[in-house]
């Protein structure tokens, strides 16, 4: 008799006995909450080993990791210290960790990613908004009449940058001075967008996160997976 069958028989027997005796139902005993036993640290090796676990755990939690397969983690640590052959090479392990962080980060920012996608789908229907093959969107505020910069040109611009919700994170206008920069030394959305602008023009760019800072944050004001909006005024193309 297997465990499932035995459990079923016991349950039926108990139910029959209850029906025959017609006794009042007995409240089930509530098991006391399990108490985690504190580790016994007998020496400095024990203390250091436990401390490594604390530090690793806190660092991983700080990076957004909520759980791991702890038995495999312990196995891999043991194999490494014993110089045993690992299932994955160093390159494969690094790739697996990178993929895991990307998946974890995407789950964490899923709502923001979905909101950005919905914004761009709606925004491309707005009159005057142009969508390029890369997904960059722009709107001409003031047309220019001068030359357009090349892919390695040095330029001076005035600009204002905001998140999709309108939160401003940077502005050269507030600083009162145009910013010099190289077209090929900025985020991909700017590199593409600046080359579309005649000198003297002012454009509004809607930059998907993949053409901005991607999966990483950019300081405390720009979270990971942030779609950005820039108003850019091309002041001049600088002589080499």
mmCIF file of C-alpha atoms in Angstrom:
data_model
loop_
_atom_site.group_PDB
_atom_site.id
_atom_site.type_symbol
_atom_site.label_atom_id
_atom_site.label_comp_id
_atom_site.label_asym_id
_atom_site.label_seq_id
_atom_site.Cartn_x
_atom_site.Cartn_y
_atom_site.Cartn_z
ATOM 1 C CA UNK A 1 0.000 0.000 0.000
ATOM 2 C CA UNK A 2 1.503 3.296 -1.059
ATOM 3 C CA UNK A 3 1.541 6.476 1.004
ATOM 4 C CA UNK A 4 -1.360 8.100 -0.845
ATOM 5 C CA UNK A 5 -3.596 5.024 -0.452
ATOM 6 C CA UNK A 6 -2.696 4.678 3.236
ATOM 7 C CA UNK A 7 -3.532 8.330 3.848
ATOM 8 C CA UNK A 8 -6.888 7.934 2.103
ATOM 9 C CA UNK A 9 -7.769 4.816 4.148
ATOM 10 C CA UNK A 10 -6.896 6.543 7.407
ATOM 11 C CA UNK A 11 -9.025 9.553 6.440
ATOM 12 C CA UNK A 12 -12.040 7.361 5.559
ATOM 13 C CA UNK A 13 -11.673 5.377 8.784
ATOM 14 C CA UNK A 14 -11.601 8.540 10.839
ATOM 15 C CA UNK A 15 -14.666 9.945 9.068
ATOM 16 C CA UNK A 16 -16.634 6.713 9.634
ATOM 17 C CA UNK A 17 -15.730 6.655 13.327
ATOM 18 C CA UNK A 18 -16.846 10.253 13.731
ATOM 19 C CA UNK A 19 -20.180 9.534 12.044
ATOM 20 C CA UNK A 20 -20.841 6.492 14.240
ATOM 21 C CA UNK A 21 -20.045 8.142 17.558
ATOM 22 C CA UNK A 22 -21.641 11.506 16.563
ATOM 23 C CA UNK A 23 -19.209 13.340 18.768
ATOM 24 C CA UNK A 24 -18.738 17.091 18.486
ATOM 25 C CA UNK A 25 -15.950 18.002 16.073
ATOM 26 C CA UNK A 26 -12.608 18.484 17.708
ATOM 27 C CA UNK A 27 -10.622 21.608 16.845
ATOM 28 C CA UNK A 28 -7.390 20.911 15.043
ATOM 29 C CA UNK A 29 -4.301 21.696 17.017
ATOM 30 C CA UNK A 30 -2.362 24.601 15.588
ATOM 31 C CA UNK A 31 1.305 23.800 15.142
ATOM 32 C CA UNK A 32 3.609 26.309 16.803
ATOM 33 C CA UNK A 33 5.573 28.476 14.365
ATOM 34 C CA UNK A 34 8.899 26.976 13.379
ATOM 35 C CA UNK A 35 11.843 28.628 15.032
ATOM 36 C CA UNK A 36 15.071 28.981 13.078
ATOM 37 C CA UNK A 37 17.983 27.798 15.158
ATOM 38 C CA UNK A 38 20.758 30.330 15.490
ATOM 39 C CA UNK A 39 24.024 29.089 13.974
ATOM 40 C CA UNK A 40 26.754 28.045 16.376
ATOM 41 C CA UNK A 41 29.953 29.910 15.558
ATOM 42 C CA UNK A 42 32.744 27.979 17.260
ATOM 43 C CA UNK A 43 35.769 29.708 15.800
ATOM 44 C CA UNK A 44 36.961 32.433 13.437
ATOM 45 C CA UNK A 45 36.435 30.195 10.393
ATOM 46 C CA UNK A 46 32.790 29.702 11.331
ATOM 47 C CA UNK A 47 32.328 33.418 11.908
ATOM 48 C CA UNK A 48 34.011 34.355 8.619
ATOM 49 C CA UNK A 49 32.047 31.732 6.677
ATOM 50 C CA UNK A 50 28.755 32.978 8.084
ATOM 51 C CA UNK A 51 29.783 36.585 7.440
ATOM 52 C CA UNK A 52 30.582 35.830 3.781
ATOM 53 C CA UNK A 53 27.025 34.523 3.466
ATOM 54 C CA UNK A 54 25.609 37.671 5.049
ATOM 55 C CA UNK A 55 27.591 39.956 2.768
ATOM 56 C CA UNK A 56 26.784 37.974 -0.386
ATOM 57 C CA UNK A 57 23.101 37.820 0.499
ATOM 58 C CA UNK A 58 22.827 41.532 1.255
ATOM 59 C CA UNK A 59 24.697 42.484 -1.920
ATOM 60 C CA UNK A 60 22.484 40.267 -4.071
ATOM 61 C CA UNK A 61 19.324 41.597 -2.411
ATOM 62 C CA UNK A 62 20.559 45.126 -3.041
ATOM 63 C CA UNK A 63 20.907 44.209 -6.719
ATOM 64 C CA UNK A 64 17.251 43.127 -6.844
ATOM 65 C CA UNK A 65 17.708 39.359 -6.445
ATOM 66 C CA UNK A 66 15.001 37.909 -4.193
ATOM 67 C CA UNK A 67 15.879 34.204 -4.163
ATOM 68 C CA UNK A 68 18.387 31.626 -5.424
ATOM 69 C CA UNK A 69 18.720 27.860 -5.614
ATOM 70 C CA UNK A 70 20.745 27.677 -2.404
ATOM 71 C CA UNK A 71 21.727 24.013 -2.763
ATOM 72 C CA UNK A 72 23.298 24.722 -6.175
ATOM 73 C CA UNK A 73 24.974 27.838 -4.819
ATOM 74 C CA UNK A 74 26.545 25.777 -2.021
ATOM 75 C CA UNK A 75 27.514 23.022 -4.479
ATOM 76 C CA UNK A 76 29.267 25.483 -6.779
ATOM 77 C CA UNK A 77 31.147 27.043 -3.845
ATOM 78 C CA UNK A 78 32.263 23.609 -2.700
ATOM 79 C CA UNK A 79 33.393 22.615 -6.207
ATOM 80 C CA UNK A 80 35.379 25.821 -6.575
ATOM 81 C CA UNK A 81 37.210 25.363 -3.264
ATOM 82 C CA UNK A 82 37.939 21.710 -4.064
ATOM 83 C CA UNK A 83 39.142 22.548 -7.601
ATOM 84 C CA UNK A 84 36.507 20.242 -9.063
ATOM 85 C CA UNK A 85 35.398 20.667 -12.667
ATOM 86 C CA UNK A 86 32.380 22.943 -12.898
ATOM 87 C CA UNK A 87 29.417 22.317 -15.195
ATOM 88 C CA UNK A 88 29.765 25.811 -16.683
ATOM 89 C CA UNK A 89 32.884 27.596 -17.894
ATOM 90 C CA UNK A 90 33.751 31.047 -16.522
ATOM 91 C CA UNK A 91 32.392 32.706 -19.680
ATOM 92 C CA UNK A 92 29.188 30.648 -19.517
ATOM 93 C CA UNK A 93 28.771 31.495 -15.834
ATOM 94 C CA UNK A 94 29.217 35.208 -16.490
ATOM 95 C CA UNK A 95 26.667 35.042 -19.313
ATOM 96 C CA UNK A 96 24.193 33.164 -17.090
ATOM 97 C CA UNK A 97 24.561 35.776 -14.342
ATOM 98 C CA UNK A 98 24.129 38.614 -16.834
ATOM 99 C CA UNK A 99 21.003 37.007 -18.293
ATOM 100 C CA UNK A 100 19.600 36.406 -14.805
ATOM 101 C CA UNK A 101 20.111 40.046 -13.806
ATOM 102 C CA UNK A 102 18.496 41.226 -17.047
ATOM 103 C CA UNK A 103 15.467 38.969 -16.521
ATOM 104 C CA UNK A 104 15.169 40.021 -12.885
ATOM 105 C CA UNK A 105 15.477 43.701 -13.769
ATOM 106 C CA UNK A 106 12.871 43.395 -16.539
ATOM 107 C CA UNK A 107 10.410 41.805 -14.118
ATOM 108 C CA UNK A 108 11.103 44.535 -11.593
ATOM 109 C CA UNK A 109 10.467 47.278 -14.180
ATOM 110 C CA UNK A 110 7.729 45.485 -16.141
ATOM 111 C CA UNK A 111 5.120 48.153 -15.418
ATOM 112 C CA UNK A 112 7.438 50.954 -16.556
ATOM 113 C CA UNK A 113 8.391 49.079 -19.736
ATOM 114 C CA UNK A 114 4.723 48.455 -20.577
ATOM 115 C CA UNK A 115 3.819 52.098 -19.929
ATOM 116 C CA UNK A 116 6.642 53.250 -22.213
ATOM 117 C CA UNK A 117 5.561 50.916 -24.995
ATOM 118 C CA UNK A 118 1.987 52.193 -24.753
ATOM 119 C CA UNK A 119 3.227 55.799 -24.803
ATOM 120 C CA UNK A 120 5.207 55.354 -28.028
ATOM 121 C CA UNK A 121 2.350 53.515 -29.734
ATOM 122 C CA UNK A 122 0.010 56.397 -28.931
ATOM 123 C CA UNK A 123 2.567 59.139 -29.590
ATOM 124 C CA UNK A 124 3.303 58.005 -33.134
ATOM 125 C CA UNK A 125 -0.309 58.863 -33.999
ATOM 126 C CA UNK A 126 0.182 62.507 -32.919
ATOM 127 C CA UNK A 127 0.243 64.998 -35.799
ATOM 128 C CA UNK A 128 3.787 66.097 -36.634
ATOM 129 C CA UNK A 129 5.516 63.219 -34.843
ATOM 130 C CA UNK A 130 7.911 61.232 -37.055
ATOM 131 C CA UNK A 131 9.049 57.725 -36.121
ATOM 132 C CA UNK A 132 12.364 56.501 -37.541
ATOM 133 C CA UNK A 133 13.357 52.904 -38.301
ATOM 134 C CA UNK A 134 15.141 52.620 -34.932
ATOM 135 C CA UNK A 135 12.031 53.633 -32.980
ATOM 136 C CA UNK A 136 13.218 57.181 -32.251
ATOM 137 C CA UNK A 137 10.413 59.727 -32.485
ATOM 138 C CA UNK A 138 10.771 63.457 -33.075
ATOM 139 C CA UNK A 139 8.762 66.585 -33.629
ATOM 140 C CA UNK A 140 10.023 69.792 -35.237
ATOM 141 C CA UNK A 141 9.501 72.800 -32.968
ATOM 142 C CA UNK A 142 11.585 75.285 -34.953
ATOM 143 C CA UNK A 143 12.950 74.391 -38.414
ATOM 144 C CA UNK A 144 16.570 75.322 -39.069
ATOM 145 C CA UNK A 145 18.262 76.500 -42.226
ATOM 146 C CA UNK A 146 21.902 75.614 -41.598
ATOM 147 C CA UNK A 147 24.022 72.555 -42.266
ATOM 148 C CA UNK A 148 23.407 69.215 -40.561
ATOM 149 C CA UNK A 149 26.191 67.712 -38.413
ATOM 150 C CA UNK A 150 27.949 64.530 -39.456
ATOM 151 C CA UNK A 151 28.382 61.417 -37.277
ATOM 152 C CA UNK A 152 31.660 62.646 -35.726
ATOM 153 C CA UNK A 153 30.952 66.386 -35.632
ATOM 154 C CA UNK A 154 31.432 68.577 -32.579
ATOM 155 C CA UNK A 155 28.421 70.750 -31.845
ATOM 156 C CA UNK A 156 26.965 73.152 -29.315
ATOM 157 C CA UNK A 157 23.406 72.573 -28.099
ATOM 158 C CA UNK A 158 20.864 73.824 -25.642
ATOM 159 C CA UNK A 159 18.624 71.106 -24.268
ATOM 160 C CA UNK A 160 16.150 70.055 -21.616
ATOM 161 C CA UNK A 161 15.590 66.442 -20.584
ATOM 162 C CA UNK A 162 12.577 64.920 -18.818
ATOM 163 C CA UNK A 163 11.115 61.531 -17.992
ATOM 164 C CA UNK A 164 7.816 60.538 -19.604
ATOM 165 C CA UNK A 165 5.941 61.860 -16.561
ATOM 166 C CA UNK A 166 7.464 65.313 -17.074
ATOM 167 C CA UNK A 167 10.060 65.118 -14.309
ATOM 168 C CA UNK A 168 13.038 67.236 -15.413
ATOM 169 C CA UNK A 169 16.473 65.731 -14.789
ATOM 170 C CA UNK A 170 18.732 68.119 -16.710
ATOM 171 C CA UNK A 171 18.692 71.465 -18.553
ATOM 172 C CA UNK A 172 21.410 73.568 -20.139
ATOM 173 C CA UNK A 173 18.899 76.432 -20.221
ATOM 174 C CA UNK A 174 18.885 76.434 -16.417
ATOM 175 C CA UNK A 175 22.672 76.645 -16.442
ATOM 176 C CA UNK A 176 22.530 79.536 -18.919
ATOM 177 C CA UNK A 177 25.190 78.091 -21.214
ATOM 178 C CA UNK A 178 25.102 75.918 -24.350
ATOM 179 C CA UNK A 179 26.748 72.516 -24.047
ATOM 180 C CA UNK A 180 29.593 71.387 -26.366
ATOM 181 C CA UNK A 181 29.586 67.709 -27.291
ATOM 182 C CA UNK A 182 30.527 65.179 -29.958
ATOM 183 C CA UNK A 183 27.743 63.576 -31.968
ATOM 184 C CA UNK A 184 29.318 60.141 -31.571
ATOM 185 C CA UNK A 185 29.850 60.466 -27.810
ATOM 186 C CA UNK A 186 26.250 60.629 -26.583
ATOM 187 C CA UNK A 187 23.350 58.193 -26.196
ATOM 188 C CA UNK A 188 22.266 56.508 -29.471
ATOM 189 C CA UNK A 189 19.043 58.535 -29.632
ATOM 190 C CA UNK A 190 21.045 61.754 -29.632
ATOM 191 C CA UNK A 191 23.598 60.473 -32.158
ATOM 192 C CA UNK A 192 20.782 59.697 -34.577
ATOM 193 C CA UNK A 193 18.678 62.735 -33.756
ATOM 194 C CA UNK A 194 21.374 65.396 -34.009
ATOM 195 C CA UNK A 195 22.204 64.321 -37.556
ATOM 196 C CA UNK A 196 18.585 64.989 -38.545
ATOM 197 C CA UNK A 197 18.743 68.625 -37.397
ATOM 198 C CA UNK A 198 19.792 71.619 -39.474
ATOM 199 C CA UNK A 199 21.761 74.199 -37.507
ATOM 200 C CA UNK A 200 19.392 76.638 -35.827
ATOM 201 C CA UNK A 201 16.625 74.048 -35.486
ATOM 202 C CA UNK A 202 14.869 72.994 -32.282
ATOM 203 C CA UNK A 203 13.429 69.478 -32.129
ATOM 204 C CA UNK A 204 11.613 67.460 -29.515
ATOM 205 C CA UNK A 205 12.876 63.874 -29.302
ATOM 206 C CA UNK A 206 11.080 60.935 -27.730
ATOM 207 C CA UNK A 207 13.796 58.403 -26.961
ATOM 208 C CA UNK A 208 12.970 54.738 -26.138
ATOM 209 C CA UNK A 209 15.076 53.281 -23.332
ATOM 210 C CA UNK A 210 16.973 51.089 -25.816
ATOM 211 C CA UNK A 211 18.267 54.283 -27.475
ATOM 212 C CA UNK A 212 18.909 56.000 -24.131
ATOM 213 C CA UNK A 213 20.598 54.344 -21.133
ATOM 214 C CA UNK A 214 19.028 50.944 -21.716
ATOM 215 C CA UNK A 215 18.731 48.522 -18.826
ATOM 216 C CA UNK A 216 20.859 50.586 -16.448
ATOM 217 C CA UNK A 217 20.083 53.635 -14.377
ATOM 218 C CA UNK A 218 21.858 56.937 -15.046
ATOM 219 C CA UNK A 219 22.318 58.495 -11.656
ATOM 220 C CA UNK A 220 19.541 58.864 -9.082
ATOM 221 C CA UNK A 221 17.174 60.741 -11.411
ATOM 222 C CA UNK A 222 16.999 58.323 -14.350
ATOM 223 C CA UNK A 223 15.891 54.795 -13.381
ATOM 224 C CA UNK A 224 16.706 51.712 -15.434
ATOM 225 C CA UNK A 225 14.553 51.184 -18.533
ATOM 226 C CA UNK A 226 13.677 54.893 -18.691
ATOM 227 C CA UNK A 227 12.214 56.320 -21.887
ATOM 228 C CA UNK A 228 13.262 59.969 -22.175
ATOM 229 C CA UNK A 229 12.066 63.185 -23.786
ATOM 230 C CA UNK A 230 14.503 65.895 -24.909
ATOM 231 C CA UNK A 231 14.036 69.328 -26.379
ATOM 232 C CA UNK A 232 17.262 70.035 -28.295
ATOM 233 C CA UNK A 233 18.305 73.240 -29.984
ATOM 234 C CA UNK A 234 21.286 72.910 -32.334
ATOM 235 C CA UNK A 235 23.218 76.145 -31.856
ATOM 236 C CA UNK A 236 26.273 75.527 -34.017
ATOM 237 C CA UNK A 237 28.622 73.023 -35.610
ATOM 238 C CA UNK A 238 32.120 73.611 -34.287
ATOM 239 C CA UNK A 239 35.155 73.715 -36.567
ATOM 240 C CA UNK A 240 37.602 70.885 -36.098
#
